[in-house]
mmCIF file of C-alpha atoms in Angstrom:
data_model
loop_
_atom_site.group_PDB
_atom_site.id
_atom_site.type_symbol
_atom_site.label_atom_id
_atom_site.label_comp_id
_atom_site.label_asym_id
_atom_site.label_seq_id
_atom_site.Cartn_x
_atom_site.Cartn_y
_atom_site.Cartn_z
ATOM 1 C CA ASP A 27 -25.171 33.633 -26.291
ATOM 2 C CA ALA A 28 -24.206 30.951 -23.820
ATOM 3 C CA LYS A 29 -20.633 31.210 -22.525
ATOM 4 C CA THR A 30 -20.226 27.428 -22.371
ATOM 5 C CA THR A 31 -19.469 24.662 -24.847
ATOM 6 C CA GLN A 32 -20.686 21.103 -24.354
ATOM 7 C CA PRO A 33 -20.678 17.998 -26.550
ATOM 8 C CA PRO A 34 -24.108 17.549 -28.116
ATOM 9 C CA SER A 35 -24.540 13.955 -26.989
ATOM 10 C CA MET A 36 -23.015 11.195 -24.875
ATOM 11 C CA ASP A 37 -23.772 7.594 -23.999
ATOM 12 C CA CYS A 38 -23.206 5.824 -20.706
ATOM 13 C CA ALA A 39 -23.837 2.294 -19.497
ATOM 14 C CA GLU A 40 -26.207 1.885 -16.584
ATOM 15 C CA GLY A 41 -24.317 1.636 -13.292
ATOM 16 C CA ARG A 42 -21.210 3.300 -14.651
ATOM 17 C CA ALA A 43 -20.058 6.831 -13.974
ATOM 18 C CA ALA A 44 -21.176 9.491 -16.438
ATOM 19 C CA ASN A 45 -18.631 12.278 -16.913
ATOM 20 C CA LEU A 46 -20.053 15.307 -18.698
ATOM 21 C CA PRO A 47 -17.515 17.950 -19.766
ATOM 22 C CA CYS A 48 -18.055 21.679 -20.165
ATOM 23 C CA ASN A 49 -15.746 24.370 -21.474
ATOM 24 C CA HIS A 50 -16.117 27.921 -20.170
ATOM 25 C CA SER A 51 -12.837 29.517 -21.164
ATOM 26 C CA THR A 52 -14.130 33.102 -20.838
ATOM 27 C CA ILE A 53 -15.490 32.678 -17.316
ATOM 28 C CA SER A 54 -15.027 35.694 -15.054
ATOM 29 C CA GLY A 55 -13.770 35.655 -11.490
ATOM 30 C CA ASN A 56 -17.203 36.235 -9.971
ATOM 31 C CA GLU A 57 -19.052 33.694 -12.094
ATOM 32 C CA TYR A 58 -20.262 30.377 -10.784
ATOM 33 C CA VAL A 59 -20.712 27.225 -12.850
ATOM 34 C CA TYR A 60 -24.229 25.816 -12.589
ATOM 35 C CA TRP A 61 -25.506 22.479 -13.840
ATOM 36 C CA TYR A 62 -29.134 21.720 -14.607
ATOM 37 C CA ARG A 63 -30.821 18.882 -16.406
ATOM 38 C CA GLN A 64 -34.082 18.542 -18.285
ATOM 39 C CA ILE A 65 -35.850 15.246 -18.645
ATOM 40 C CA HIS A 66 -37.955 15.136 -21.811
ATOM 41 C CA SER A 67 -39.517 18.638 -21.785
ATOM 42 C CA GLN A 68 -40.130 18.639 -18.038
ATOM 43 C CA GLY A 69 -39.028 21.662 -16.049
ATOM 44 C CA PRO A 70 -35.260 21.970 -15.694
ATOM 45 C CA GLN A 71 -33.863 20.527 -12.476
ATOM 46 C CA TYR A 72 -31.004 22.110 -10.543
ATOM 47 C CA ILE A 73 -28.131 19.699 -9.923
ATOM 48 C CA ILE A 74 -25.151 21.519 -8.448
ATOM 49 C CA HIS A 75 -23.053 24.663 -8.686
ATOM 50 C CA GLY A 76 -19.566 25.780 -7.733
ATOM 51 C CA LEU A 77 -17.062 28.605 -7.954
ATOM 52 C CA LYS A 78 -13.594 27.098 -7.834
ATOM 53 C CA ASN A 79 -13.609 24.238 -5.354
ATOM 54 C CA ASN A 80 -14.919 20.814 -6.224
ATOM 55 C CA GLU A 81 -18.437 20.227 -4.957
ATOM 56 C CA THR A 82 -20.461 17.111 -4.164
ATOM 57 C CA ASN A 83 -24.078 16.572 -3.239
ATOM 58 C CA GLU A 84 -26.503 13.677 -3.260
ATOM 59 C CA MET A 85 -26.979 13.927 -7.013
ATOM 60 C CA ALA A 86 -23.541 14.539 -8.454
ATOM 61 C CA SER A 87 -19.992 15.831 -8.143
ATOM 62 C CA LEU A 88 -18.604 18.908 -9.860
ATOM 63 C CA ILE A 89 -14.934 19.074 -10.710
ATOM 64 C CA ILE A 90 -13.640 22.507 -11.749
ATOM 65 C CA THR A 91 -10.139 22.841 -13.182
ATOM 66 C CA GLU A 92 -7.658 25.046 -11.384
ATOM 67 C CA ASP A 93 -7.783 27.685 -14.133
ATOM 68 C CA ARG A 94 -11.616 27.460 -14.044
ATOM 69 C CA LYS A 95 -11.802 27.234 -17.809
ATOM 70 C CA SER A 96 -13.556 23.891 -17.778
ATOM 71 C CA SER A 97 -15.505 21.601 -15.512
ATOM 72 C CA THR A 98 -16.884 18.076 -15.380
ATOM 73 C CA LEU A 99 -20.163 16.915 -13.919
ATOM 74 C CA ILE A 100 -19.932 13.369 -12.596
ATOM 75 C CA LEU A 101 -22.939 11.138 -12.023
ATOM 76 C CA PRO A 102 -21.236 8.353 -10.068
ATOM 77 C CA HIS A 103 -23.649 5.498 -10.836
ATOM 78 C CA ALA A 104 -25.876 6.446 -13.750
ATOM 79 C CA THR A 105 -29.357 4.974 -13.938
ATOM 80 C CA LEU A 106 -31.887 4.953 -16.763
ATOM 81 C CA ARG A 107 -33.669 7.835 -15.021
ATOM 82 C CA ASP A 108 -30.585 9.994 -15.533
ATOM 83 C CA THR A 109 -31.270 10.065 -19.278
ATOM 84 C CA ALA A 110 -31.763 13.797 -19.909
ATOM 85 C CA VAL A 111 -30.270 16.918 -21.447
ATOM 86 C CA TYR A 112 -27.602 18.370 -19.146
ATOM 87 C CA TYR A 113 -26.874 22.083 -19.213
ATOM 88 C CA CYS A 114 -23.744 23.829 -17.974
ATOM 89 C CA ILE A 115 -24.311 27.549 -17.322
ATOM 90 C CA VAL A 116 -22.088 30.308 -15.958
ATOM 91 C CA ARG A 117 -23.630 33.122 -13.997
ATOM 92 C CA PRO A 118 -22.418 35.809 -11.605
ATOM 93 C CA SER A 119 -22.805 34.923 -7.948
ATOM 94 C CA SER A 120 -24.109 38.311 -6.971
ATOM 95 C CA ALA A 121 -26.081 38.977 -10.051
ATOM 96 C CA GLY A 122 -27.485 42.425 -9.380
ATOM 97 C CA ASN A 123 -29.589 43.113 -12.422
ATOM 98 C CA ASN A 124 -28.132 40.121 -14.246
ATOM 99 C CA ARG A 125 -29.998 37.222 -12.687
ATOM 100 C CA LYS A 126 -30.904 35.367 -15.839
ATOM 101 C CA LEU A 127 -29.599 31.989 -16.878
ATOM 102 C CA ILE A 128 -28.449 31.840 -20.499
ATOM 103 C CA TRP A 129 -29.021 28.344 -21.843
ATOM 104 C CA GLY A 130 -27.133 26.546 -24.562
ATOM 105 C CA LEU A 131 -28.155 23.310 -26.235
ATOM 106 C CA GLY A 132 -26.611 21.132 -23.527
ATOM 107 C CA THR A 133 -25.480 17.523 -23.713
ATOM 108 C CA SER A 134 -28.078 14.853 -24.372
ATOM 109 C CA LEU A 135 -27.040 11.942 -22.132
ATOM 110 C CA ALA A 136 -28.409 8.510 -22.955
ATOM 111 C CA VAL A 137 -27.992 5.902 -20.231
ATOM 112 C CA ASN A 138 -28.204 2.456 -21.773
ATOM 113 C CA PRO A 139 -29.160 -0.807 -20.046
ATOM 114 C CA GLU B 7 -39.684 18.419 -0.961
ATOM 115 C CA PRO B 8 -41.128 21.879 -1.765
ATOM 116 C CA GLU B 9 -42.274 22.371 -5.343
ATOM 117 C CA VAL B 10 -43.075 25.186 -7.717
ATOM 118 C CA THR B 11 -46.600 24.582 -8.979
ATOM 119 C CA GLN B 12 -47.811 25.740 -12.377
ATOM 120 C CA THR B 13 -51.337 25.762 -13.744
ATOM 121 C CA PRO B 14 -52.726 24.876 -16.180
ATOM 122 C CA SER B 15 -50.428 22.178 -17.502
ATOM 123 C CA HIS B 16 -51.727 22.755 -21.020
ATOM 124 C CA GLN B 17 -53.669 25.668 -22.481
ATOM 125 C CA VAL B 18 -54.990 26.120 -25.979
ATOM 126 C CA THR B 19 -56.033 29.603 -27.022
ATOM 127 C CA GLN B 20 -57.012 31.427 -30.163
ATOM 128 C CA MET B 21 -54.691 33.999 -31.656
ATOM 129 C CA GLY B 22 -55.377 37.435 -30.242
ATOM 130 C CA GLN B 23 -56.802 36.174 -26.975
ATOM 131 C CA GLU B 24 -55.365 36.990 -23.558
ATOM 132 C CA VAL B 25 -53.908 34.214 -21.435
ATOM 133 C CA ILE B 26 -52.763 34.119 -17.843
ATOM 134 C CA LEU B 27 -50.299 31.486 -16.748
ATOM 135 C CA ARG B 28 -50.194 30.851 -13.031
ATOM 136 C CA CYS B 29 -47.401 29.812 -10.722
ATOM 137 C CA VAL B 30 -47.108 29.227 -6.999
ATOM 138 C CA PRO B 31 -43.430 29.598 -6.061
ATOM 139 C CA ILE B 32 -41.906 27.980 -2.986
ATOM 140 C CA SER B 33 -43.193 29.933 -0.017
ATOM 141 C CA ASN B 34 -39.948 31.312 1.431
ATOM 142 C CA HIS B 35 -38.368 32.130 -1.923
ATOM 143 C CA LEU B 36 -37.730 35.738 -2.823
ATOM 144 C CA TYR B 37 -36.735 35.669 -6.498
ATOM 145 C CA PHE B 38 -39.120 34.652 -9.253
ATOM 146 C CA TYR B 39 -38.613 34.005 -12.944
ATOM 147 C CA TRP B 40 -40.354 33.083 -16.157
ATOM 148 C CA TYR B 41 -38.616 31.204 -18.947
ATOM 149 C CA ARG B 42 -39.991 29.697 -22.128
ATOM 150 C CA GLN B 43 -38.930 26.926 -24.479
ATOM 151 C CA ILE B 44 -40.224 26.669 -28.015
ATOM 152 C CA LEU B 45 -40.371 23.049 -29.112
ATOM 153 C CA GLY B 46 -36.916 21.792 -29.994
ATOM 154 C CA GLN B 47 -35.196 25.043 -29.095
ATOM 155 C CA LYS B 48 -33.211 26.454 -26.186
ATOM 156 C CA VAL B 49 -34.691 27.589 -22.914
ATOM 157 C CA GLU B 50 -35.049 31.400 -23.057
ATOM 158 C CA PHE B 51 -35.183 33.908 -20.220
ATOM 159 C CA LEU B 52 -38.237 36.163 -20.118
ATOM 160 C CA VAL B 53 -38.263 38.067 -16.840
ATOM 161 C CA SER B 54 -37.040 38.125 -13.258
ATOM 162 C CA PHE B 55 -38.995 39.598 -10.354
ATOM 163 C CA TYR B 56 -37.862 40.625 -6.888
ATOM 164 C CA ASN B 57 -39.311 42.789 -4.152
ATOM 165 C CA ASN B 58 -42.528 43.266 -6.107
ATOM 166 C CA GLU B 59 -40.939 44.616 -9.213
ATOM 167 C CA ILE B 60 -39.302 43.452 -12.404
ATOM 168 C CA SER B 61 -35.539 43.322 -11.957
ATOM 169 C CA GLU B 62 -34.668 42.282 -15.499
ATOM 170 C CA LYS B 63 -36.461 41.390 -18.714
ATOM 171 C CA SER B 64 -35.427 40.115 -22.108
ATOM 172 C CA GLU B 65 -36.203 41.446 -25.567
ATOM 173 C CA ILE B 66 -38.911 38.804 -25.835
ATOM 174 C CA PHE B 67 -40.750 40.353 -22.895
ATOM 175 C CA ASP B 68 -42.372 43.205 -24.816
ATOM 176 C CA ASP B 69 -45.497 45.233 -24.059
ATOM 177 C CA GLN B 70 -47.690 42.200 -24.674
ATOM 178 C CA PHE B 71 -46.263 40.518 -21.575
ATOM 179 C CA SER B 72 -46.745 41.402 -17.929
ATOM 180 C CA VAL B 73 -46.128 39.750 -14.586
ATOM 181 C CA GLU B 74 -47.820 40.152 -11.276
ATOM 182 C CA ARG B 75 -47.637 38.810 -7.745
ATOM 183 C CA PRO B 76 -51.167 39.687 -6.717
ATOM 184 C CA ASP B 77 -51.498 38.059 -3.308
ATOM 185 C CA GLY B 78 -48.086 37.112 -1.952
ATOM 186 C CA SER B 79 -48.306 33.520 -3.108
ATOM 187 C CA ASN B 80 -49.209 33.470 -6.810
ATOM 188 C CA PHE B 81 -46.928 34.724 -9.562
ATOM 189 C CA THR B 82 -48.622 35.190 -12.922
ATOM 190 C CA LEU B 83 -47.538 35.783 -16.499
ATOM 191 C CA LYS B 84 -50.063 37.486 -18.754
ATOM 192 C CA ILE B 85 -49.894 37.627 -22.517
ATOM 193 C CA ARG B 86 -52.376 40.255 -23.693
ATOM 194 C CA SER B 87 -52.864 39.312 -27.323
ATOM 195 C CA THR B 88 -51.355 35.967 -28.158
ATOM 196 C CA LYS B 89 -49.574 35.262 -31.418
ATOM 197 C CA LEU B 90 -48.857 31.929 -33.074
ATOM 198 C CA GLU B 91 -45.187 32.308 -32.186
ATOM 199 C CA ASP B 92 -46.039 32.461 -28.479
ATOM 200 C CA SER B 93 -46.694 28.727 -28.603
ATOM 201 C CA ALA B 94 -44.144 27.214 -26.211
ATOM 202 C CA MET B 95 -43.573 25.641 -22.820
ATOM 203 C CA TYR B 96 -43.529 28.327 -20.163
ATOM 204 C CA PHE B 97 -41.563 27.591 -17.005
ATOM 205 C CA CYS B 98 -41.821 29.433 -13.732
ATOM 206 C CA ALA B 99 -38.910 29.263 -11.284
ATOM 207 C CA SER B 100 -38.006 30.624 -7.869
ATOM 208 C CA SER B 101 -34.937 30.816 -5.677
ATOM 209 C CA PRO B 102 -34.420 31.677 -2.000
ATOM 210 C CA GLU B 103 -31.519 34.035 -2.486
ATOM 211 C CA ASP B 104 -29.550 35.432 -5.332
ATOM 212 C CA GLY B 105 -26.961 32.983 -6.619
ATOM 213 C CA TYR B 106 -28.752 29.852 -5.431
ATOM 214 C CA GLY B 107 -30.016 27.243 -7.840
ATOM 215 C CA TYR B 108 -33.533 27.732 -9.055
ATOM 216 C CA THR B 109 -36.434 25.386 -8.529
ATOM 217 C CA PHE B 110 -38.484 25.128 -11.711
ATOM 218 C CA GLY B 111 -42.106 24.194 -12.119
ATOM 219 C CA SER B 112 -43.209 21.491 -14.521
ATOM 220 C CA GLY B 113 -44.344 24.053 -17.059
ATOM 221 C CA THR B 114 -47.434 25.155 -18.959
ATOM 222 C CA ARG B 115 -47.666 24.126 -22.587
ATOM 223 C CA LEU B 116 -49.288 27.032 -24.424
ATOM 224 C CA THR B 117 -50.687 26.338 -27.871
ATOM 225 C CA VAL B 118 -51.921 29.304 -29.902
ATOM 226 C CA VAL B 119 -54.148 28.378 -32.830
#
């Protein structure tokens, strides 16, 4: 089973920031937090990942709490094309024989005009 | 931007027939994966492949499934005798190193009738 908990759905107004929360209270010290999204049955798209420091790239920012038990993905200026299911996944950094991603149901984000 | 290419995009097959799903991972990537997603359900891990061998497989990946990297560029998933319950989207993915985010293909929709 997935080690993360996410709200099933969220709404956001176009142009506003979308803040997607994720709880991962049982995360281990060597596990990263990954975020992917899936737009209407297309292939999942990698967004960002982090260990304990906050991370930012051209798509999003990832804020990880100090205790690492939760994180927030921030889309700073959501557009209609950001409407998708967003998945938060924890996975060891050096996976050895444990390279798989275990997917939950994610958060269905609807960006409204 | 480099892409993972999957063919065909949609395949219909009769129950009991063999199917081969094809993928061309990103050329300098070393880790390869197959996932599937039954309509309306979670994304599920099938198999990971590294250094020309399977590194991990799930319970779904039974004797009816096999993977191959026949020529250094293609990565194939074969289902020997398809069942109705094999109907799903099949996603191929690759990553350059362990721990990096995957790049997924756009998927093959397999319909078993």
